[in-house]
Coordinates of C-alpha atoms and ligand atoms in Angstrom, one line a residue:
M32 CA 5.3 46.4 -12.7
A33 CA 7.3 48.1 -10.9
N34 CA 11.2 47.7 -10.8
S35 CA 12.8 45.7 -8.0
S36 CA 15.3 47.7 -5.8
T37 CA 18.4 46.1 -4.8
A38 CA 18.4 46.8 -1.3
I39 CA 17.7 44.2 1.2
R40 CA 13.8 45.3 1.9
Q41 CA 13.6 44.4 5.6
P42 CA 15.5 41.8 7.9
L43 CA 15.6 38.5 6.9
G44 CA 14.2 37.4 10.1
A45 CA 11.1 39.3 9.2
T46 CA 10.7 38.2 5.3
K47 CA 7.4 36.7 5.0
T48 CA 7.7 33.7 2.7
L49 CA 5.1 31.1 0.7
A50 CA 6.2 28.0 -0.2
V51 CA 4.0 26.2 -2.6
I52 CA 4.9 22.9 -3.3
L53 CA 3.7 21.0 -6.3
A54 CA 2.4 17.6 -5.8
A55 CA -0.1 16.8 -8.6
G56 CA 2.0 13.9 -10.4
Q57 CA 0.7 10.6 -9.7
G58 CA 4.1 9.6 -11.3
T59 CA 2.8 6.7 -13.7
R60 CA 6.4 5.3 -14.0
M61 CA 6.6 4.1 -10.2
R62 CA 3.7 1.9 -11.4
S63 CA 2.1 2.3 -8.1
A64 CA -1.4 2.2 -6.2
L65 CA 0.2 4.9 -3.9
P66 CA 0.9 8.7 -5.7
K67 CA 4.5 9.2 -5.9
V68 CA 5.3 11.9 -3.9
L69 CA 3.8 9.2 0.1
H70 CA 6.6 7.1 -1.4
K71 CA 9.0 6.8 1.5
V72 CA 13.1 8.0 2.2
A73 CA 14.5 7.0 4.9
G74 CA 11.1 6.3 6.7
L75 CA 8.9 9.6 6.0
S76 CA 7.2 10.4 2.6
M77 CA 8.7 12.8 -0.3
I78 CA 6.2 15.6 0.5
G79 CA 6.9 15.0 4.1
H80 CA 10.5 16.0 3.6
V81 CA 10.2 19.2 1.5
L82 CA 7.3 20.5 4.3
T83 CA 10.3 19.6 6.8
V84 CA 13.1 21.6 5.0
V85 CA 11.1 24.7 4.2
S86 CA 9.7 24.9 7.8
Q87 CA 13.2 24.5 8.9
S88 CA 14.6 26.8 6.4
V89 CA 12.5 29.9 4.6
S90 CA 8.7 29.5 4.9
T91 CA 6.2 31.0 7.2
A92 CA 3.1 29.3 5.3
A93 CA 2.9 26.3 3.0
S94 CA 0.4 25.3 0.3
V95 CA 0.2 22.0 -1.1
V96 CA -1.4 21.8 -5.0
V97 CA -2.5 17.8 -4.8
G98 CA -4.5 16.2 -7.8
P99 CA -8.3 15.9 -7.7
D100 CA -9.8 13.2 -4.9
R101 CA -5.8 13.2 -3.3
E102 CA -7.2 13.3 0.3
D103 CA -4.1 10.9 1.0
V104 CA -1.6 13.3 -0.2
A105 CA -3.6 16.1 1.3
D106 CA -3.9 14.2 5.4
E107 CA 0.2 13.6 4.9
A108 CA 0.8 17.2 4.4
R109 CA -1.2 18.1 7.3
R110 CA -0.2 15.3 9.5
V111 CA 3.7 16.6 8.8
L112 CA 2.8 20.0 9.1
P113 CA -0.5 21.2 10.6
D114 CA -1.3 24.2 9.1
S115 CA -0.6 23.6 5.6
R116 CA -3.2 24.9 3.5
I117 CA -4.5 22.7 0.4
A118 CA -5.0 23.6 -3.6
V119 CA -6.5 21.7 -6.0
Q120 CA -5.0 21.4 -9.6
A121 CA -8.2 19.8 -11.5
D122 CA -6.5 19.6 -15.0
R123 CA -2.9 19.0 -15.3
L124 CA -2.2 21.8 -17.6
G125 CA 1.5 23.0 -16.4
T126 CA 4.0 24.1 -13.8
A127 CA 2.8 27.3 -13.6
H128 CA -1.0 26.4 -14.2
A129 CA 0.0 24.2 -11.0
V130 CA 1.3 27.2 -8.9
L131 CA -2.0 29.2 -9.7
Q132 CA -3.9 26.9 -8.1
A133 CA -2.7 28.5 -4.5
R134 CA -3.4 32.4 -6.1
D135 CA -5.7 32.5 -2.9
S136 CA -2.8 31.6 -0.6
I137 CA -0.3 33.7 -2.7
G138 CA -2.2 36.4 -3.1
T139 CA -2.6 37.5 0.7
G140 CA 0.6 39.0 0.6
Y141 CA 3.9 37.5 1.0
D142 CA 7.9 39.2 0.3
V143 CA 8.7 35.9 -1.2
V144 CA 7.0 33.0 -2.9
I145 CA 9.2 29.7 -3.2
V146 CA 7.9 26.9 -5.4
L147 CA 8.9 23.3 -5.0
Y148 CA 8.5 19.9 -6.3
G149 CA 7.0 17.0 -4.1
D150 CA 9.0 14.7 -5.9
T151 CA 12.3 16.5 -5.4
P152 CA 13.0 15.8 -1.6
L153 CA 17.2 15.9 -1.1
V154 CA 17.0 20.1 -1.2
R155 CA 19.0 21.2 1.7
P156 CA 17.4 24.2 4.1
E157 CA 20.8 26.4 3.3
T158 CA 20.1 26.1 -0.5
L159 CA 16.4 27.4 0.2
S160 CA 17.8 30.4 2.2
R161 CA 20.0 31.1 -0.5
L162 CA 17.3 31.0 -3.3
R163 CA 14.6 33.2 -1.1
D164 CA 17.9 35.9 -0.2
A165 CA 18.4 36.3 -4.1
V166 CA 15.0 37.7 -3.9
I167 CA 15.3 39.2 -1.3
N168 CA 18.6 40.9 -2.8
G169 CA 16.5 42.3 -5.2
A170 CA 15.7 39.4 -8.2
A171 CA 11.7 38.9 -9.4
V172 CA 12.8 35.5 -10.0
A173 CA 15.4 33.5 -8.7
A174 CA 15.7 29.9 -10.2
L175 CA 17.6 27.0 -9.0
G176 CA 20.3 25.4 -11.3
F177 CA 22.6 22.7 -11.2
E178 CA 25.4 21.2 -13.5
A179 CA 23.6 17.9 -15.2
R180 CA 25.8 15.1 -15.9
D181 CA 23.0 13.8 -18.4
P182 CA 21.1 17.6 -19.0
T183 CA 18.9 15.1 -21.6
G184 CA 15.1 16.4 -20.9
Y185 CA 15.6 19.3 -18.5
G186 CA 15.4 23.2 -19.0
R187 CA 18.3 24.7 -20.1
F188 CA 19.3 28.0 -18.8
I189 CA 20.6 30.7 -20.8
M190 CA 22.8 33.0 -19.1
A191 CA 24.1 36.2 -19.8
G192 CA 27.2 36.7 -17.4
D193 CA 25.4 35.9 -14.2
E194 CA 21.6 37.3 -15.5
L195 CA 19.2 34.2 -16.3
L196 CA 18.1 35.4 -19.7
A197 CA 15.6 32.4 -20.5
I198 CA 15.1 28.6 -19.6
R199 CA 14.3 26.7 -22.4
E200 CA 12.4 23.0 -22.0
H201 CA 14.5 20.4 -23.6
K202 CA 11.5 19.4 -26.0
D203 CA 11.7 23.4 -27.2
A204 CA 15.0 23.9 -27.4
S205 CA 17.7 24.4 -30.1
E206 CA 20.7 21.9 -30.7
A207 CA 23.1 24.8 -29.8
E208 CA 20.7 25.3 -26.3
R209 CA 20.7 21.2 -25.6
R210 CA 24.6 21.1 -25.5
I211 CA 24.2 23.8 -22.5
T212 CA 24.7 21.7 -19.1
L213 CA 23.6 24.1 -16.8
C214 CA 20.0 22.9 -16.2
N215 CA 16.8 23.5 -14.2
G216 CA 16.5 22.1 -11.1
G217 CA 12.6 23.0 -11.1
L218 CA 12.6 25.1 -7.5
M219 CA 12.5 28.9 -8.1
A220 CA 11.7 31.9 -6.1
L221 CA 9.5 34.7 -7.1
D222 CA 9.7 38.1 -5.4
G223 CA 5.7 38.1 -3.9
R224 CA 4.7 41.3 -4.9
H225 CA 4.8 40.3 -8.5
A226 CA 4.1 36.6 -8.5
L227 CA 0.6 36.4 -9.6
E228 CA 0.8 39.0 -12.5
L229 CA 3.5 37.5 -13.5
L230 CA 2.6 33.7 -13.2
G231 CA -0.6 35.2 -15.0
R232 CA 1.0 36.2 -17.8
I233 CA 2.4 33.1 -19.0
G234 CA 0.8 31.8 -22.3
N235 CA 1.1 27.8 -23.5
A236 CA 2.4 28.2 -27.1
N237 CA 4.9 25.6 -27.0
S238 CA 5.6 21.8 -27.6
Q239 CA 3.5 20.8 -24.7
K240 CA 0.7 23.0 -24.7
E241 CA 1.4 23.5 -20.9
F242 CA 1.9 26.6 -19.1
Y243 CA 5.3 26.5 -18.0
L244 CA 6.7 27.6 -14.9
T245 CA 9.9 28.7 -16.1
D246 CA 8.6 31.1 -18.6
A247 CA 8.4 33.4 -15.7
V248 CA 11.9 33.9 -16.3
G249 CA 11.0 35.4 -19.9
V250 CA 7.7 37.1 -18.8
A251 CA 10.1 39.3 -15.8
R252 CA 12.5 40.2 -18.2
N253 CA 10.5 41.6 -20.8
A254 CA 8.9 43.7 -17.5
G255 CA 12.1 44.8 -16.8
L256 CA 12.9 43.0 -14.0
R257 CA 15.6 41.3 -12.4
T258 CA 16.2 37.4 -12.9
V259 CA 19.0 35.4 -11.5
A260 CA 20.1 31.9 -11.3
V261 CA 21.1 30.1 -7.9
A262 CA 23.7 26.7 -8.0
A263 CA 22.9 23.7 -6.2
S264 CA 24.3 20.3 -6.2
E265 CA 22.8 17.7 -8.9
D266 CA 21.9 15.6 -6.0
E267 CA 19.6 18.0 -4.3
V268 CA 17.4 18.7 -7.1
M269 CA 16.7 15.1 -8.3
G270 CA 13.5 14.1 -8.9
V271 CA 11.8 11.0 -8.0
D272 CA 9.7 9.2 -10.8
D273 CA 10.4 6.0 -10.8
R274 CA 12.0 3.0 -8.1
M275 CA 15.2 3.6 -9.2
K276 CA 15.5 7.2 -8.5
L277 CA 13.6 6.4 -5.4
A278 CA 16.7 3.8 -4.0
A279 CA 19.2 6.6 -5.2
A280 CA 17.2 8.8 -3.1
E281 CA 17.6 6.3 -0.2
R282 CA 21.1 6.1 -1.3
I283 CA 22.3 9.8 -0.8
L284 CA 19.9 10.9 2.1
Q285 CA 21.1 7.8 4.0
D286 CA 25.0 9.0 3.4
R287 CA 23.9 12.3 4.8
L288 CA 22.4 10.5 7.8
R289 CA 25.6 8.4 8.2
E290 CA 27.7 11.0 8.0
N291 CA 25.5 13.3 10.6
A292 CA 25.6 10.8 13.0
M293 CA 29.7 10.1 12.9
R294 CA 29.7 14.1 13.1
N295 CA 28.2 13.7 16.1
G296 CA 30.3 11.7 18.0
V297 CA 29.0 8.0 16.7
T298 CA 30.9 5.7 15.9
L299 CA 30.0 3.3 12.8
I300 CA 32.2 0.3 12.2
D301 CA 30.8 0.1 8.3
P302 CA 29.0 3.2 7.8
S303 CA 27.3 1.9 4.4
S304 CA 25.4 -1.1 6.1
V305 CA 24.2 0.8 8.5
Y306 CA 20.5 2.5 7.9
F307 CA 18.7 5.4 9.7
S308 CA 15.4 6.7 9.4
H309 CA 15.2 10.5 8.9
D310 CA 13.8 11.1 12.6
T311 CA 16.8 8.6 14.4
K312 CA 18.0 10.1 17.5
I313 CA 21.3 9.1 19.0
A314 CA 24.0 10.5 21.1
S315 CA 27.5 10.6 21.2
D316 CA 30.0 7.7 22.1
V317 CA 27.2 5.6 21.0
I318 CA 28.4 2.4 19.1
V319 CA 26.9 0.6 15.9
E320 CA 28.8 -2.7 14.5
P321 CA 27.4 -3.1 11.0
N322 CA 23.9 -4.6 9.3
V323 CA 21.6 -2.1 11.7
F324 CA 18.9 -0.9 11.0
F325 CA 17.2 1.8 12.6
G326 CA 13.3 2.1 12.0
L327 CA 11.3 5.1 12.8
D328 CA 11.1 7.0 16.4
V329 CA 14.1 5.1 18.1
S330 CA 16.5 7.2 20.7
V331 CA 20.0 5.8 21.7
E332 CA 21.5 7.6 24.6
S333 CA 25.0 7.7 24.9
D334 CA 27.3 4.7 25.5
A335 CA 25.1 2.3 24.2
I336 CA 26.8 -0.5 21.9
I337 CA 24.8 -1.7 19.0
H338 CA 26.2 -5.1 17.9
A339 CA 25.6 -6.6 14.3
H340 CA 22.7 -7.1 12.6
S341 CA 19.9 -5.7 15.0
H342 CA 16.6 -4.0 14.2
I343 CA 15.4 -1.3 16.0
E344 CA 12.2 0.7 15.4
G345 CA 9.8 2.9 17.9
A346 CA 12.4 2.1 20.8
K347 CA 14.3 3.8 24.2
V348 CA 17.6 2.8 24.1
G349 CA 18.8 4.0 27.6
R350 CA 22.5 4.9 28.3
G351 CA 25.2 2.1 28.5
V352 CA 23.1 -0.8 26.9
H353 CA 24.1 -3.2 25.2
I354 CA 21.8 -4.6 22.4
G355 CA 22.5 -7.7 19.8
P356 CA 24.0 -9.1 18.3
F357 CA 20.7 -10.1 15.8
A358 CA 18.7 -8.7 18.5
R359 CA 14.8 -6.6 17.7
L360 CA 13.5 -4.0 19.6
R361 CA 9.9 -3.0 18.4
P362 CA 7.6 -0.3 19.0
G363 CA 7.0 0.8 23.2
A364 CA 10.6 -1.0 23.7
D365 CA 12.1 1.1 27.0
L366 CA 15.3 -0.1 28.2
A367 CA 17.1 1.4 31.2
E368 CA 20.7 2.5 31.8
G369 CA 23.0 -0.5 31.5
A370 CA 20.3 -3.2 30.3
R371 CA 21.4 -6.0 28.1
I372 CA 19.6 -7.3 25.8
G373 CA 21.3 -10.2 23.7
N374 CA 20.9 -12.5 20.5
F375 CA 17.9 -13.5 19.0
C376 CA 16.1 -11.5 22.0
E377 CA 12.7 -9.7 20.8
V378 CA 10.7 -6.8 23.0
K379 CA 7.9 -5.3 22.4
N380 CA 6.0 -2.2 24.2
S381 CA 7.9 -3.6 27.6
K382 CA 10.0 -1.8 30.0
I383 CA 13.2 -3.0 30.8
G384 CA 14.6 -2.1 34.3
A385 CA 18.0 -0.5 34.6
G386 CA 20.8 -3.4 34.9
A387 CA 18.2 -6.1 33.8
K388 CA 19.6 -8.9 31.3
V389 CA 17.6 -10.6 28.9
N390 CA 20.5 -12.0 27.1
H391 CA 19.8 -15.1 24.9
L392 CA 16.9 -16.0 22.7
S393 CA 13.5 -14.6 24.7
Y394 CA 10.4 -13.2 23.6
I395 CA 9.4 -10.0 25.7
G396 CA 5.9 -8.4 25.4
D397 CA 4.0 -6.7 27.1
A398 CA 6.1 -6.9 30.3
D399 CA 7.5 -4.8 33.1
V400 CA 11.1 -5.9 33.9
G401 CA 12.1 -4.9 37.1
A402 CA 16.0 -3.8 37.7
N403 CA 18.8 -6.4 37.9
A404 CA 16.2 -8.9 36.9
N405 CA 17.6 -12.2 35.3
I406 CA 15.2 -13.2 32.2
G407 CA 17.4 -16.8 31.5
A408 CA 17.8 -18.3 27.6
G409 CA 14.8 -18.9 25.9
T410 CA 12.2 -17.3 28.5
I411 CA 8.7 -16.4 26.8
T412 CA 6.2 -13.9 27.8
C413 CA 2.6 -15.4 26.5
N414 CA 0.8 -12.2 26.2
Y415 CA -2.0 -13.1 23.5
D416 CA -4.8 -15.5 23.7
G417 CA -5.6 -14.7 20.0
Y418 CA -8.2 -11.9 21.5
F419 CA -6.4 -9.8 23.9
K420 CA -3.0 -9.1 25.1
Y421 CA -2.0 -9.2 28.8
R422 CA 0.8 -7.9 31.3
T423 CA 3.6 -9.5 32.6
V424 CA 5.2 -8.2 35.5
I425 CA 9.0 -9.0 36.8
G426 CA 10.1 -7.6 39.9
E427 CA 13.6 -6.3 40.8
K428 CA 16.4 -8.7 40.9
A429 CA 13.9 -11.5 40.3
F430 CA 15.5 -15.0 38.3
I431 CA 13.5 -16.5 35.5
G432 CA 15.0 -19.8 35.0
S433 CA 16.0 -21.0 31.1
N434 CA 13.0 -22.0 29.0
S435 CA 10.1 -20.7 30.7
S436 CA 6.8 -19.9 29.8
L437 CA 5.1 -16.8 31.6
V438 CA 1.3 -17.0 30.7
A439 CA 0.1 -13.4 31.3
P440 CA -1.3 -11.5 33.2
V441 CA 0.9 -13.0 35.8
T442 CA 3.2 -11.0 38.3
I443 CA 6.6 -12.3 39.3
A444 CA 7.2 -10.4 42.6
K445 CA 10.7 -8.7 43.7
G446 CA 13.5 -11.3 44.1
A447 CA 11.2 -14.1 43.5
Y448 CA 13.0 -17.2 41.4
V449 CA 11.4 -19.4 38.7
G450 CA 13.0 -23.1 37.9
S451 CA 13.6 -23.8 34.3
G452 CA 11.5 -24.9 32.1
S453 CA 8.3 -24.0 33.9
V454 CA 5.1 -22.4 32.8
V455 CA 4.3 -19.7 35.3
T456 CA 0.1 -19.1 35.2
K457 CA -0.2 -17.9 38.8
D458 CA 1.6 -15.0 40.3
V459 CA 4.9 -15.5 42.3
P460 CA 4.5 -14.2 45.8
E461 CA 8.1 -11.8 46.8
G462 CA 11.4 -14.1 47.5
A463 CA 9.5 -17.1 46.6
L464 CA 10.2 -20.1 44.3
A465 CA 7.8 -21.3 41.7
I466 CA 8.1 -24.4 39.7
G467 CA 5.6 -25.2 37.1
R468 CA 6.4 -28.6 35.2
G469 CA 6.5 -32.5 35.6
Q470 CA 8.3 -34.0 38.3
Q471 CA 11.2 -35.5 37.7
V472 CA 11.4 -39.3 38.2
I473 CA 14.2 -41.9 38.1
K474 CA 14.2 -45.4 37.2
E475 CA 17.7 -47.1 38.5
D476 CA 19.3 -49.4 35.9
W477 CA 16.3 -48.6 33.6
A478 CA 18.5 -47.9 30.2
S479 CA 20.5 -50.6 31.1
R480 CA 18.2 -53.2 30.9
F481 CA 16.3 -51.7 28.1
H482 CA 19.7 -51.8 25.6
E483 CA 20.0 -55.8 27.2
A484 CA 16.4 -56.4 26.0
M485 CA 16.7 -54.3 22.7
A486 CA 20.1 -56.3 21.6
R487 CA 18.7 -59.8 22.3
R488 CA 15.7 -59.2 20.1
R489 CA 17.7 -58.2 17.6
A490 CA 20.1 -60.7 17.8
A491 CA 16.6 -63.5 17.5
R492 CA 16.0 -61.5 14.1
Q493 CA 19.2 -62.4 12.5
Ligands
LIG241 C1 10.3 20.5 -14.7 C2 11.0 21.9 -15.5 C3 12.2 21.7 -15.9 C4 13.3 21.1 -15.1 C5 12.3 20.0 -14.3 C6 13.8 19.7 -13.3 C7 8.7 23.1 -16.4 C8 8.0 23.3 -17.1 N1 9.6 22.5 -16.7 O1 9.9 19.5 -15.8 O2 12.9 22.8 -16.7 O3 14.4 20.7 -15.5 O4 11.0 20.0 -13.8 O5 12.7 18.3 -12.7 O6 8.9 23.4 -15.4 N2 3.1 19.0 -11.4 C9 1.8 19.7 -11.1 N3 1.0 19.8 -12.4 C10 1.4 20.2 -13.5 C11 2.7 19.9 -13.9 C12 3.5 19.5 -12.8 O7 2.1 19.3 -10.5 O8 0.1 20.3 -13.9 C13 4.2 19.1 -11.1 C14 4.6 17.3 -11.0 O9 4.1 16.5 -10.0 C15 6.0 17.1 -10.4 C16 6.4 19.0 -11.1 O10 5.4 19.4 -11.2 O11 6.4 17.4 -9.1 C17 7.2 19.1 -12.0 O12 6.5 18.5 -13.1 P1 7.5 17.4 -14.6 O13 6.4 17.3 -15.7 O14 8.1 16.3 -13.7 O15 8.4 18.7 -14.8 P2 9.4 18.3 -16.1 O16 9.0 18.2 -17.0 O17 10.2 17.6 -15.2
LIG242 MG1 9.9 16.0 -13.8

């Protein structure tokens, strides 16, 4: 095996890097029918986070090692990163054995091979770049380490200056070695020219009879190659293998998303009560009040105000729109500039035109609402007959009186007016008034006579 040179071999941009992501664990401590790596953090599977980070930073190709019959994990990997390659680890014989299942990919020739775990979703792109650069700068193996608050269970880094001599698994470590707090985060970068040979030399003579990836360090040193440690924060390398860690990962990621939003000019009055998804797009000068939840696929343009206790998913929120308090936007809600969605209103699969108002207690589903229309309190679009969904079309500047039911398919044309309490089943022409309710009847003196008659009846019984 040749010695690595310490010079940079080629410009960083041209470095061919393969990411191998280990995802063969079921994660029994999750107590779940779902494989561990498919559990979500900020709305995206853990494997999805890992693939996103590698594709944003270091990798030119990715190979995901899954357990047998794990089409679900393979599908998710390809959904997030369509050219992900899939390798299968039939028997769980250890982390080095898992990496070797991707030998066909590794063997095609990469400058750097980076190994990541599918259950370690919080690693940052900058950290991956530093790990890769350690190999580009001449290390045959670079391992990511962190100072552990509690090192129990982790592999320990045996250091000599800044050289990494070995990684000792907790179960194989001596008493003295167990006092070391610099621990193995699990991620490792290997020189692509040596990777297969180093991995192939790893044996399983240890307490767990497993092929340890961590032994790549010792094997490389025996071959006279350089091995180094790269530092990361403990948060970044947190492995999620139970529901408590899943919740902890969610907290860490939410804090990052909140901080990002604020750095980009979003006001969060109470950041810890606002929940984002990994893909939430929110422009500067948006104000978000406390207790707001952003589900997947939401964009919010500038100057919008999201009042307290609102739940938003799959929605486009235009410039200067006000939502809530207590509003719900469901997928397909598309609100144009200056629209108002008030308290206890739900909007689904509907376009709300510029300046239109849906301010109180309404359900607007499968509708097109024109600009500056006014939807009165308690208006309901009756969009479903138990079999099919139908659309309601409301023209610009139309006025829908309170407590009306619009039975779709139905069109209320531009500038038309619907009297309060109407059940509208037929189209309303432009500029017309529709009233669809019982006629009011007045009976003069009826109440007075009723009270007198009842009072007489009660007196007769006493
Ligand atoms: C591993 C490291 C340890 C490190 C710790 C950090 C080894 C030998 N040990 O230990 O030094 O401190 O991570 O969290 O690498 N996997 C497979 N196939 C296998 C075995 C594992 O795909 O045959 C996957 C697991 O699903 C998991 C990852 O590899 O995503 C790590 O495996 P795990 O069993 O959690 O290793 P640890 O004992 O935690
Ligand atoms: Mg682990």
